[in-house]
Coordinates of C-alpha atoms and ligand atoms in Angstrom, one line a residue:
Chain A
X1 CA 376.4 209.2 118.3
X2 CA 378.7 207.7 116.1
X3 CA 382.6 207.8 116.7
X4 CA 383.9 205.1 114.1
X5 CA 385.7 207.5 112.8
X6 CA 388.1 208.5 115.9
X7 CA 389.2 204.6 115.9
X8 CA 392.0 204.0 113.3
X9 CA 391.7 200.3 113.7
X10 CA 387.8 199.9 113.3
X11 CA 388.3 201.2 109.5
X12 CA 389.5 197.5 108.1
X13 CA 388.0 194.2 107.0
X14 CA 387.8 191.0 108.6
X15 CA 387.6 187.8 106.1
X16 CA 386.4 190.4 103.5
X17 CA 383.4 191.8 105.4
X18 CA 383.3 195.4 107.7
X19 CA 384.4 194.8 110.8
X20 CA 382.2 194.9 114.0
X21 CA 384.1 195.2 117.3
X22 CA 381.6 193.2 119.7
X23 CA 384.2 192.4 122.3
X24 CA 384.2 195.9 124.3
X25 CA 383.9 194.1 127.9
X26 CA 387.2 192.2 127.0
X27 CA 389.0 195.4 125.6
X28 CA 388.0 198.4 124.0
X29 CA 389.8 199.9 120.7
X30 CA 392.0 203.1 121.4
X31 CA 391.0 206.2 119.5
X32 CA 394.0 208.1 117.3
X33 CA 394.3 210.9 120.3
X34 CA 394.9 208.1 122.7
X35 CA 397.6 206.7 120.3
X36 CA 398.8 210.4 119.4
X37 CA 398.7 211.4 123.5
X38 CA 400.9 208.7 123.9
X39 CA 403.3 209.4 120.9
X40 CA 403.6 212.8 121.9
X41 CA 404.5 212.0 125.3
X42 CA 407.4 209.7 124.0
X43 CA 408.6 212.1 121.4
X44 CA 408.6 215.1 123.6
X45 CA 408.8 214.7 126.9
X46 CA 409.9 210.9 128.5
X47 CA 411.8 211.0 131.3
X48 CA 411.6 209.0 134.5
X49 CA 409.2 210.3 136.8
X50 CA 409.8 211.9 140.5
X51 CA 413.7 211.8 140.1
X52 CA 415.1 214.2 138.5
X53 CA 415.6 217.9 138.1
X54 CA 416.2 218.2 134.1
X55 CA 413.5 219.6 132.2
X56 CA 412.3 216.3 130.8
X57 CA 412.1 214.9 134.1
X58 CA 409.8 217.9 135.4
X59 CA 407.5 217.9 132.4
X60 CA 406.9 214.1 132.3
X61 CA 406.2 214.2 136.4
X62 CA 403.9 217.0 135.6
X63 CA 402.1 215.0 133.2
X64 CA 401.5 212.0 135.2
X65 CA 400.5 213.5 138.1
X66 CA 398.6 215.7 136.3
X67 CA 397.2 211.9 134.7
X68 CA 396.2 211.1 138.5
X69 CA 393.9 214.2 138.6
X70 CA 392.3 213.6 135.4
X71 CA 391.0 210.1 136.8
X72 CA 390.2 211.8 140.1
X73 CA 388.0 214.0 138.7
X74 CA 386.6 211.7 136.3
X75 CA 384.9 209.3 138.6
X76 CA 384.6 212.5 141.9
X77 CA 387.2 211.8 143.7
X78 CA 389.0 214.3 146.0
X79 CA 392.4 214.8 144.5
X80 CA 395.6 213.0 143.3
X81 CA 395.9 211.4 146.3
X82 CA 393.2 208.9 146.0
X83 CA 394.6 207.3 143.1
X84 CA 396.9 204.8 142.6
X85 CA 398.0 203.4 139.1
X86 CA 398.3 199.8 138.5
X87 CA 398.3 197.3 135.9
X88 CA 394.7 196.9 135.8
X89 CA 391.9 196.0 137.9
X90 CA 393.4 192.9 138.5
X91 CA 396.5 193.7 140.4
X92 CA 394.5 196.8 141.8
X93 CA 391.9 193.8 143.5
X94 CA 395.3 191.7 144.3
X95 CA 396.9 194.7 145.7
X96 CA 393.7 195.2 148.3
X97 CA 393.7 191.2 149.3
X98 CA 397.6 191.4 150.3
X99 CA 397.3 194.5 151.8
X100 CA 393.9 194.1 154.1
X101 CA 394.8 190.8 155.2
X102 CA 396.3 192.1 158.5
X103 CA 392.3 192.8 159.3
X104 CA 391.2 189.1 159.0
X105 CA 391.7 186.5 161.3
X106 CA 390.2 183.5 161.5
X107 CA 386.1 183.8 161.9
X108 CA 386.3 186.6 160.3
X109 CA 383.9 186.7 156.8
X110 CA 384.5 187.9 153.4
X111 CA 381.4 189.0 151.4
X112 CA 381.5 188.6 147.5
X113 CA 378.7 187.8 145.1
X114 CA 378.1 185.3 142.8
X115 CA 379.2 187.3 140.0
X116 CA 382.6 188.0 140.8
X117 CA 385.0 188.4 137.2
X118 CA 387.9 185.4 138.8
X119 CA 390.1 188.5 139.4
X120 CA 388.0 189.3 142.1
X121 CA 387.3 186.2 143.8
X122 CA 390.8 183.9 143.4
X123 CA 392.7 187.1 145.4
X124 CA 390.0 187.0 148.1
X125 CA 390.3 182.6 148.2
X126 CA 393.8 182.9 148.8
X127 CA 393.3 185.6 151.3
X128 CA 391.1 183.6 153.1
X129 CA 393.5 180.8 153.0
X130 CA 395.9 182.5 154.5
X131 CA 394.2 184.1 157.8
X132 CA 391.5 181.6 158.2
X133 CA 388.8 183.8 157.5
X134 CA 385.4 182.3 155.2
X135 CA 383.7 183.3 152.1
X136 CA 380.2 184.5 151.9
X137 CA 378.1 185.1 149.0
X138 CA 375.3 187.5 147.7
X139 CA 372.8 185.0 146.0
X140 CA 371.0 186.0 142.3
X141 CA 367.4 185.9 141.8
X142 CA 366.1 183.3 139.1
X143 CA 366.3 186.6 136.7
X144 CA 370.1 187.0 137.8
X145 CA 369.9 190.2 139.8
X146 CA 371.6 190.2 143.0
X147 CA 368.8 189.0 146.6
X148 CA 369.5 191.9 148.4
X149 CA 366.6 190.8 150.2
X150 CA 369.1 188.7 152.5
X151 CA 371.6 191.9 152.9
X152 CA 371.5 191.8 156.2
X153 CA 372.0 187.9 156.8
X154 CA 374.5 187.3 154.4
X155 CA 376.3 190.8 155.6
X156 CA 377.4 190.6 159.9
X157 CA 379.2 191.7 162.6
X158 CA 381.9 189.3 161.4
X159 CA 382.0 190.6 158.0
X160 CA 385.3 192.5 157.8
X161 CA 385.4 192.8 153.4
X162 CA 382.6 193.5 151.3
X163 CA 383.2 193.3 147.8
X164 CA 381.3 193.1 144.3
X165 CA 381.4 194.0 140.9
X166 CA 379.3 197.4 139.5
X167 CA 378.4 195.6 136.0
X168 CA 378.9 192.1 135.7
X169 CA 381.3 191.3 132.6
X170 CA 378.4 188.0 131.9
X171 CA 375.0 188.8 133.0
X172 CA 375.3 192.9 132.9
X173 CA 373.7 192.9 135.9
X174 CA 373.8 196.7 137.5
X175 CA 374.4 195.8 141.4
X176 CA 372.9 198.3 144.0
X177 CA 376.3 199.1 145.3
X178 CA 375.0 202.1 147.7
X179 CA 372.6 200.3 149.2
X180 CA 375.5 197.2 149.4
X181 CA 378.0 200.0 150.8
X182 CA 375.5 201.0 153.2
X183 CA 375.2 198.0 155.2
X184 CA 378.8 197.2 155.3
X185 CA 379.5 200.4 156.6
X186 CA 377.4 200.1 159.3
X187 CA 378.8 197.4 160.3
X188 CA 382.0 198.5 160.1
X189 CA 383.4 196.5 157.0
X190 CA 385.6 197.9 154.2
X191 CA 383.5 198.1 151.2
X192 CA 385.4 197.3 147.5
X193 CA 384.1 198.0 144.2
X194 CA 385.2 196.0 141.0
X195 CA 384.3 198.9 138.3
X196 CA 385.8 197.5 135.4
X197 CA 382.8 197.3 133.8
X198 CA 380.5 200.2 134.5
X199 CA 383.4 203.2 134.4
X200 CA 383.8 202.7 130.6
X201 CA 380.3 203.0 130.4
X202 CA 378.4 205.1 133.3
X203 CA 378.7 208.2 134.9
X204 CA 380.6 206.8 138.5
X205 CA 380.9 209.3 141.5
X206 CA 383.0 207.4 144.2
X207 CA 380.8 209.0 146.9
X208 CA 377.3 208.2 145.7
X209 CA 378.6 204.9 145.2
X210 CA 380.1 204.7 148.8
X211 CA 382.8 202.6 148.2
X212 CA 386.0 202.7 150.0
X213 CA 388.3 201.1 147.4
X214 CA 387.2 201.0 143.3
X215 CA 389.0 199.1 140.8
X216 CA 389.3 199.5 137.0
X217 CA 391.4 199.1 134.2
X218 CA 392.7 201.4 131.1
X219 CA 392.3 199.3 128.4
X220 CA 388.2 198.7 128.9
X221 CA 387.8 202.6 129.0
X222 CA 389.3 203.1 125.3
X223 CA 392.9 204.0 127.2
X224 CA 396.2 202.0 126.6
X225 CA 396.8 198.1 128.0
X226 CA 399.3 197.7 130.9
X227 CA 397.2 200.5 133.5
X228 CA 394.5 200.3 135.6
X229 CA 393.2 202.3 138.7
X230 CA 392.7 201.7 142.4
X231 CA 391.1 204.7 144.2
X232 CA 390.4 204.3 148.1
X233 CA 389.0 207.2 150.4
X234 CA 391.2 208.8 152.1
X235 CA 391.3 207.2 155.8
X236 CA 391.2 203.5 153.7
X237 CA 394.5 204.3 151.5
X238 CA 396.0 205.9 154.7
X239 CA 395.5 203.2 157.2
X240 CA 396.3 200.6 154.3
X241 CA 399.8 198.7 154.2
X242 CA 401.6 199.1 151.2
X243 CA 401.7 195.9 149.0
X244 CA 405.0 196.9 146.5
X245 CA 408.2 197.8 148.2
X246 CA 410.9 200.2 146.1
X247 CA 411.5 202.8 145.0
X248 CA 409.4 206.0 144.6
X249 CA 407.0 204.6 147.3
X250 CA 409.6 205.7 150.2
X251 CA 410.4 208.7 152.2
X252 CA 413.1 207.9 154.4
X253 CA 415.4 205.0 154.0
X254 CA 417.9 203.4 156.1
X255 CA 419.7 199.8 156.1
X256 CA 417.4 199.1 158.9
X257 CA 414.0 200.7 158.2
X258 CA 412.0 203.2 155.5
X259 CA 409.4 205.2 156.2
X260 CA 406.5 205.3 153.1
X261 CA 406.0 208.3 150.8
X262 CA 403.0 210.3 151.3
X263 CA 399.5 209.5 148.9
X264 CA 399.6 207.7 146.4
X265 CA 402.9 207.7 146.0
X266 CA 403.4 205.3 148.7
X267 CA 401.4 202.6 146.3
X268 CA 403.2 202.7 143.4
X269 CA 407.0 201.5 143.8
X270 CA 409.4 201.5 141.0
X271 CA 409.2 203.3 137.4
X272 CA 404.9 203.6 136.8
X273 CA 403.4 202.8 133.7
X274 CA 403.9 206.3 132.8
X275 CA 403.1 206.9 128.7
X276 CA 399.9 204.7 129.7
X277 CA 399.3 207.6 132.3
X278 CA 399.5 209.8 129.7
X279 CA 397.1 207.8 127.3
X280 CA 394.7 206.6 130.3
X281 CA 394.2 210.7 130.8
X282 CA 393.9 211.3 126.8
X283 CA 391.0 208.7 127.4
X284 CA 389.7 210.2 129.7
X285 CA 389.5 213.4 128.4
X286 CA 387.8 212.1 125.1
X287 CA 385.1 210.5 127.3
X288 CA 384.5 213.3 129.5
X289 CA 383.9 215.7 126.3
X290 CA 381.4 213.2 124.9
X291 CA 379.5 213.1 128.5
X292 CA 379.3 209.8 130.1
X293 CA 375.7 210.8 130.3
X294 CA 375.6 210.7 126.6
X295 CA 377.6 207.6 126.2
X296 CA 375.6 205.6 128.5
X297 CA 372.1 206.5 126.8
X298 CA 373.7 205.4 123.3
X299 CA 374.9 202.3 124.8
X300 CA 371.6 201.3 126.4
X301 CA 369.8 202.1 123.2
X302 CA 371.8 199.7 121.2
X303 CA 371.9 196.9 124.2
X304 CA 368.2 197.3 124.4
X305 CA 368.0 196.7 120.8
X306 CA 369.7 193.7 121.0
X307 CA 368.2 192.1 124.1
X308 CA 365.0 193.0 122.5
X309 CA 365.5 191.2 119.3
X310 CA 367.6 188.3 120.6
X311 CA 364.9 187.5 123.1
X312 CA 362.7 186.9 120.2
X313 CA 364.8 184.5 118.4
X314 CA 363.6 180.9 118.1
X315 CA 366.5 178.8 120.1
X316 CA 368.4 181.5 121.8
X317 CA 368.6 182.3 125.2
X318 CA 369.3 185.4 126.8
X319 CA 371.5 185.4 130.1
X320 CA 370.6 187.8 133.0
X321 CA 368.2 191.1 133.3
X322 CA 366.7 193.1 131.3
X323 CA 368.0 196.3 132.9
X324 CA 371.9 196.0 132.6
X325 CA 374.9 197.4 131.9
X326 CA 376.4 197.3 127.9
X327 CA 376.2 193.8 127.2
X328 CA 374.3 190.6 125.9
X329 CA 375.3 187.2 127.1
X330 CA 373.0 184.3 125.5
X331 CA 373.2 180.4 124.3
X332 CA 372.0 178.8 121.2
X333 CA 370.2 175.8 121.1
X334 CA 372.2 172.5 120.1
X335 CA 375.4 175.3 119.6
X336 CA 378.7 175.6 121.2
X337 CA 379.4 179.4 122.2
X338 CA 383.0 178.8 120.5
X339 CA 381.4 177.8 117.2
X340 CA 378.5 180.6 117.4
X341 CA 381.7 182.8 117.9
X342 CA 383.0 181.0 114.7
X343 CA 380.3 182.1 113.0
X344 CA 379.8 185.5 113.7
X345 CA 383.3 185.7 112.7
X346 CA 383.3 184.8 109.4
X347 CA 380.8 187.7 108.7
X348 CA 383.6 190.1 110.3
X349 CA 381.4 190.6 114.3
X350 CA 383.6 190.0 116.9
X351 CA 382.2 188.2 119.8
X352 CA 383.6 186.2 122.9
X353 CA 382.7 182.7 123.4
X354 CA 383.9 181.1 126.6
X355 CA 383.1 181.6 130.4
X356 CA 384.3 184.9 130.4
X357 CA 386.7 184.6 133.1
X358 CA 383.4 183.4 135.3
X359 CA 383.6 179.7 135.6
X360 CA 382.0 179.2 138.8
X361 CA 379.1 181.5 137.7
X362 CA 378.7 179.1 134.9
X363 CA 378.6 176.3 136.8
X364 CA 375.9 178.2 138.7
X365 CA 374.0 179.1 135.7
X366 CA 374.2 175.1 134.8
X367 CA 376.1 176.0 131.2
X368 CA 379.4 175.3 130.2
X369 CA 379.6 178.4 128.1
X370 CA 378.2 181.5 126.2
X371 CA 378.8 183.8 123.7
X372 CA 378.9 187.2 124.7
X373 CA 377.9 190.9 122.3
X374 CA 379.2 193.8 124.0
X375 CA 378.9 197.8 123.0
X376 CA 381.0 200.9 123.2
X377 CA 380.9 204.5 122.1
X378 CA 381.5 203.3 118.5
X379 CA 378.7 200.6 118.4
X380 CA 376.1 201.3 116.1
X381 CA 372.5 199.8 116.0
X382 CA 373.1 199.6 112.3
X383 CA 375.6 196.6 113.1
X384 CA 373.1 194.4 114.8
X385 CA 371.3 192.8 111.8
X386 CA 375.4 191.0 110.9
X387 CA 374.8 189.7 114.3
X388 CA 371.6 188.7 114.0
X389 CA 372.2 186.9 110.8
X390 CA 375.4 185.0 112.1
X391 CA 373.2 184.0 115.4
X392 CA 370.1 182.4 112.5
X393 CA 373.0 180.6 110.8
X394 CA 374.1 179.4 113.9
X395 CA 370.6 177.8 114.6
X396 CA 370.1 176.9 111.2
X397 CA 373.7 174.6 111.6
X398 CA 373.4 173.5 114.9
X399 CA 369.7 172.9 116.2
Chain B
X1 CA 387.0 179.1 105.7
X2 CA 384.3 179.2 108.1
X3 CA 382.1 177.6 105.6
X4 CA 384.4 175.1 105.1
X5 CA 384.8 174.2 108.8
X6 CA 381.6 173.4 109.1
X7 CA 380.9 171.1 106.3
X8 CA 378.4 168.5 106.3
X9 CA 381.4 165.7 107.9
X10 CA 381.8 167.7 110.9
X11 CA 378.0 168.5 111.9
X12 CA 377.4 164.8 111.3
X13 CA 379.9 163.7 113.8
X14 CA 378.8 166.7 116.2
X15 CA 374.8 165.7 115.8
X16 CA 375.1 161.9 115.5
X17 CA 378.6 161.3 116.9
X18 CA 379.8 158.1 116.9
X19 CA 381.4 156.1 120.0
X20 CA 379.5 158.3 122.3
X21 CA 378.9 156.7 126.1
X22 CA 380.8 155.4 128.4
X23 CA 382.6 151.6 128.5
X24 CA 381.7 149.8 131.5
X25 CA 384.9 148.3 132.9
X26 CA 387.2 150.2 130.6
X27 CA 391.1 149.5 131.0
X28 CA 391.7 153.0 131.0
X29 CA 389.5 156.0 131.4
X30 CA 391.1 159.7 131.0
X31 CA 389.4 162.9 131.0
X32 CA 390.8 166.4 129.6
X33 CA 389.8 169.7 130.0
X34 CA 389.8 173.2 127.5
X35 CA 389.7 175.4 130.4
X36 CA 389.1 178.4 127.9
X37 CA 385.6 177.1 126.7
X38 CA 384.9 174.5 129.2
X39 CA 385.1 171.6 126.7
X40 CA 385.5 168.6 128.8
X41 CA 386.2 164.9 127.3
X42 CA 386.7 161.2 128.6
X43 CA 388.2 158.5 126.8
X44 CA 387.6 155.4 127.6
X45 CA 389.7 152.1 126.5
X46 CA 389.4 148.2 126.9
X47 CA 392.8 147.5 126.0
X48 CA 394.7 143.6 125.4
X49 CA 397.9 142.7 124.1
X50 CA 398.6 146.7 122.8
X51 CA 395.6 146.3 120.8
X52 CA 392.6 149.2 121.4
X53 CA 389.7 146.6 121.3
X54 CA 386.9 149.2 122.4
X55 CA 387.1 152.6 122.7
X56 CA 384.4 155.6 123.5
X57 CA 384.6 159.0 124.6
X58 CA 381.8 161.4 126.6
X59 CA 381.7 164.6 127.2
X60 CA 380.6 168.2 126.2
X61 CA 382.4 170.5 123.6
X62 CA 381.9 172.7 120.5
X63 CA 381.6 171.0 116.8
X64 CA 384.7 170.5 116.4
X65 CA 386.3 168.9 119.1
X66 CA 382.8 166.3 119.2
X67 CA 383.7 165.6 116.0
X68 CA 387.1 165.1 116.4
X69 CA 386.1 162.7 119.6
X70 CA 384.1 160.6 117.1
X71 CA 386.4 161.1 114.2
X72 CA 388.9 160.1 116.5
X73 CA 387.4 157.1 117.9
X74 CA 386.2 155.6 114.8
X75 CA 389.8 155.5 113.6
X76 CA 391.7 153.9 116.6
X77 CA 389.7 150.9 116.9
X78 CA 391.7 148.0 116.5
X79 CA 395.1 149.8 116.2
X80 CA 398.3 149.5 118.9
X81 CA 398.6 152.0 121.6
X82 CA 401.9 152.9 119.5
X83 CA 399.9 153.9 116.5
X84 CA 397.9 156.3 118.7
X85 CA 400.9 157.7 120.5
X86 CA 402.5 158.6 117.6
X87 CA 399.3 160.2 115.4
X88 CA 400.2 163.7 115.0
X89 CA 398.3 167.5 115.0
X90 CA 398.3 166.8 111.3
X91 CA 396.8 163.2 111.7
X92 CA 393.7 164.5 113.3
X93 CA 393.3 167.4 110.4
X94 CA 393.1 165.2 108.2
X95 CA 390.9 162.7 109.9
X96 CA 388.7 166.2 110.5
X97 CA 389.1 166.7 106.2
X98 CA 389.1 170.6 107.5
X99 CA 392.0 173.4 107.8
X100 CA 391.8 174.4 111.6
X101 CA 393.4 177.4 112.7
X102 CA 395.0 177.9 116.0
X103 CA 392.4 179.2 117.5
X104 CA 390.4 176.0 117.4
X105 CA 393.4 173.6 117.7
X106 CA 393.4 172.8 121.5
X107 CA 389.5 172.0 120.8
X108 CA 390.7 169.5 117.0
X109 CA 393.1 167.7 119.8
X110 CA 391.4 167.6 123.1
X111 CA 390.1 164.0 122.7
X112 CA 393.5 162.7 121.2
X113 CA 395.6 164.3 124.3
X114 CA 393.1 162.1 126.0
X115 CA 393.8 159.2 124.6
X116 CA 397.6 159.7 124.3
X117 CA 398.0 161.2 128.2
X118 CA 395.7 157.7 129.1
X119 CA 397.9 155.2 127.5
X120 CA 401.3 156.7 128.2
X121 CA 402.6 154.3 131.1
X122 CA 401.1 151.7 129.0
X123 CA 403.7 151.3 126.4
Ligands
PLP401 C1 384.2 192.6 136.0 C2 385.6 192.5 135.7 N1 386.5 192.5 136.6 C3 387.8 192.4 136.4 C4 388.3 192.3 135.1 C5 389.8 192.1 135.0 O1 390.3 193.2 134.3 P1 391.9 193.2 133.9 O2 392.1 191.9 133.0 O3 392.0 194.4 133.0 O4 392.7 193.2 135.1 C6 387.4 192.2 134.1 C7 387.8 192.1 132.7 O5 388.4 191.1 132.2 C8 386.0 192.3 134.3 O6 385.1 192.2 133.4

């Protein structure tokens, strides 16, 4: 597989070498139909959405709904119904902790692992502030997969919220969500998915998964910034407060009292991110006709790759699993992650250095930072000796 | 510029930094934080009569903010607490002898918001 070609903004140099986008967990690049999709949509046919009757105003509905299905089916949901746009993952995660907090009361437990991205454990601390209910965590293994050995101790009749991330944005660590999903739902907890890092990259069915509520964002999954997803069964989204008061998300309305518009409208008040709709679906599209099937098989051939041949390097350190999701956390020796990060620069890879919005974790892991390599559909195997050659440079300076 | 940044000055003062430990009974100690990368500092200070007598810094950080601490250190000894309140962004590049871009300017002044934040109410 190799796609360079669809992304306008991968054909330039950076400090006079090719560049080579590394940085795909932090954002992806958009190909020219997202950016087209989206042009189109503004040159044609804006209008605000739900309101009016004009013609405009009846195409551009029909696109973003039609932009709802396109997720729905993309990851085997039911219908429309069961998505919600959002910002991104992380309002989709902030929505859920505002909105489920009239189910916690004090004693109650929360149940999160130690790999939660921030944006989905600060929303679940405050919660727990506010009703009195406690944190719980799913511990790792010395190899940083998640002990699911103690499932059913760290998981009990007082757990009311489950919730973990798929992929974790540092290890890569692929968590067992079924078998997660399973135990919460027999004891009767809502289970919550953070997906931002396996839908851009896995085939996802919401119901082998089992999860109740699943979180992701556009802008990791080659679609626009400024749009994200939260899809929740059914009986979750219906017996679920709504967190943003408005319009659109109303049916009746009186100076008194409002009743709330049927699914999903009745999550998203006010003018929706609605050309990112359109580009989200474009994105969509361009995945689904490359097979997710596909697209994870190239990725794990070039992550392999890499794990393999950084796991061989004198003074490098690779963080978390060998199976995992598309990306390669590691430390050098004697080496800041910011000035590895410097290096790999100048030779045009783009890395991140930093805790990856996973402090704690890093605390955890006993390091104050590390430099992360991570792949999408345009990532080719051919681009991992630049890497390689920054990373010996890096030991060569440093160590 | 990469090349540059990391000339042989600047691994020096990373490797073998100067300074580096803490002062017992130190007038004033003040530690700052890069929340981004995690690069933590403390400055510590024996201060009399306005005059830094002693001064060391601890920590963790990149290259460049380790060399800057040391840099940094080397150069205040002996001067008023005015001098280091009023050294600038462009003081510490050229104590560094490197162009730093803004990407790596919150690590060039960590150590020298440490040492300005720790002897403001001093004045
Ligand atoms: C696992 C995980 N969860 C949540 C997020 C937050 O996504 P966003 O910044 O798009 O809201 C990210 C990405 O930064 C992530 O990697």
């Amino acid at each position: 597989m190799n796609r360079r070609s669809d992304f306008p903004i991968l054909n330039q140099k950076v400090h006079g070498k090719p560049l080579v986008y590394f940085d795909n967990a932090a954002t992806t690049q958009k190909p020219r139909l997202v950016l087209d999709a989206m042009n189109q949509y503004y040159e044609h046919t804006n209008a605000n959405v739900h309101r009016g009757v004009h013609a405009l105003a009846e195409a551009a509905t029909e696109a973003y709904e039609q932009a709802h299905r396109t997720v729905a089916k993309f990851i085997s949901a039911p219908g429309m119904e069961s998505i919600i746009f959002t910002r991104g993952t992380t309002e989709s995660l902030n929505l859920l902790s505002y909105s489920l907090r009239d189910r916690l009361k004090k004693g109650d437990e929360i149940v999160l692992t130690r790999l939660e991205h921030h944006s989905n454990l600060i929303p679940w601390q405050q919660a727990a502030k506010a009703t009195g209910a406690t944190l719980k965590f799913l511990e790792l293994t010395p190899t940083g997969e998640l002990d699911i050995s103690a499932l059913d101790k760290v998981i009990t009749d007082k757990t009311k919220i489950v919730t973990t991330t798929h992929v974790s944005n540092v290890l890569g660590t692929v968590v067992p969500v079924k078998q997660i999903a399973d135990r919460a739902h027999q004891i009767g907890a809502t289970m919550i998915v953070d997906a931002a890092q396996s839908v851009p990259h896995l085939p996802i069915s919401v119901k082998k998964l089992g999860a109740d509520f699943l979180a992701f964002s556009g802008h990791k999954m080659y679609g626009p910034t400024g749009i994200g997803v939260l899809f929740g069964t059914k009986d979750a989204l219906t017996a679920l407060l709504p967190f943003l008061f408005g319009g659109e998300m109303v049916h009746e309305v009186s100076y008194e009292t409002s009743t709330w518009n049927r699914l999903p409208w009745k999550f998203e008040a006010g003018t929706p991110p609605i050309a990112e709709g359109v580009g989200l679906a474009a994105a969509i599209e361009y995945l689904a006709k490359l097979g997710m099937d596909k697209i994870a098989q190239h990725e794990h051939k070039i992550t392999k790759a890499c794990y393999d041949s950084l796991k061989t390097m004198d003074k490098i350190t690779v963080l978390g699993p060998e199976e995992r999701g598309s990306l390669v956390s590691f430390t050098v020796d004697g080496a800041h992650a910011h000035d590895v990060a410097a290096l790999c620069d100048q030779v045009g890879v783009a890395v991140r250095a930093g805790h990856h919005c996973a402090m704690p974790l890093h605390l955890h892991l006993g390091i104050p930072a590390s430099t992360r390599a991570s792949f999408g559909v345009y990532s080719q195997e051919t681009e991992l000796p630049v890497l390689y050659d920054a990373l010996e440079k890096a030991v060569r300076l440093f160590s | 510029m990469t090349d540059e940044l990391y000339k042989e000055v600047i691994l020096d003062h990373y490797k073998h930094p100067h300074n580096k430990g803490k002062l017992e009974n130190a007038t004033v100690k003040q530690t700052e934080q890069n929340p981004i990368c995690g690069d933590v500092v403390t400055i510590y200070l024996n201060i009399a009569d306005n005059v830094i007598t002693d001064i060391s810094f601890n920590g963790c950080g990149c290259a460049i903010s380790t060399a800057a601490a040391s840099l940094l250190t080397d150069h205040l000894k002996g001067k008023t607490i005015e001098e280091a309140q009023n050294l600038s962004r462009d003081d510490m590049v050229s104590l560094l002898t490197v162009s730093i871009s803004p990407a790596r300017t919150k690590c060039a002044m960590l150590a020298l918001v440490a040492v300005k934040n720790g002897t403001a109410g001093l004045r």
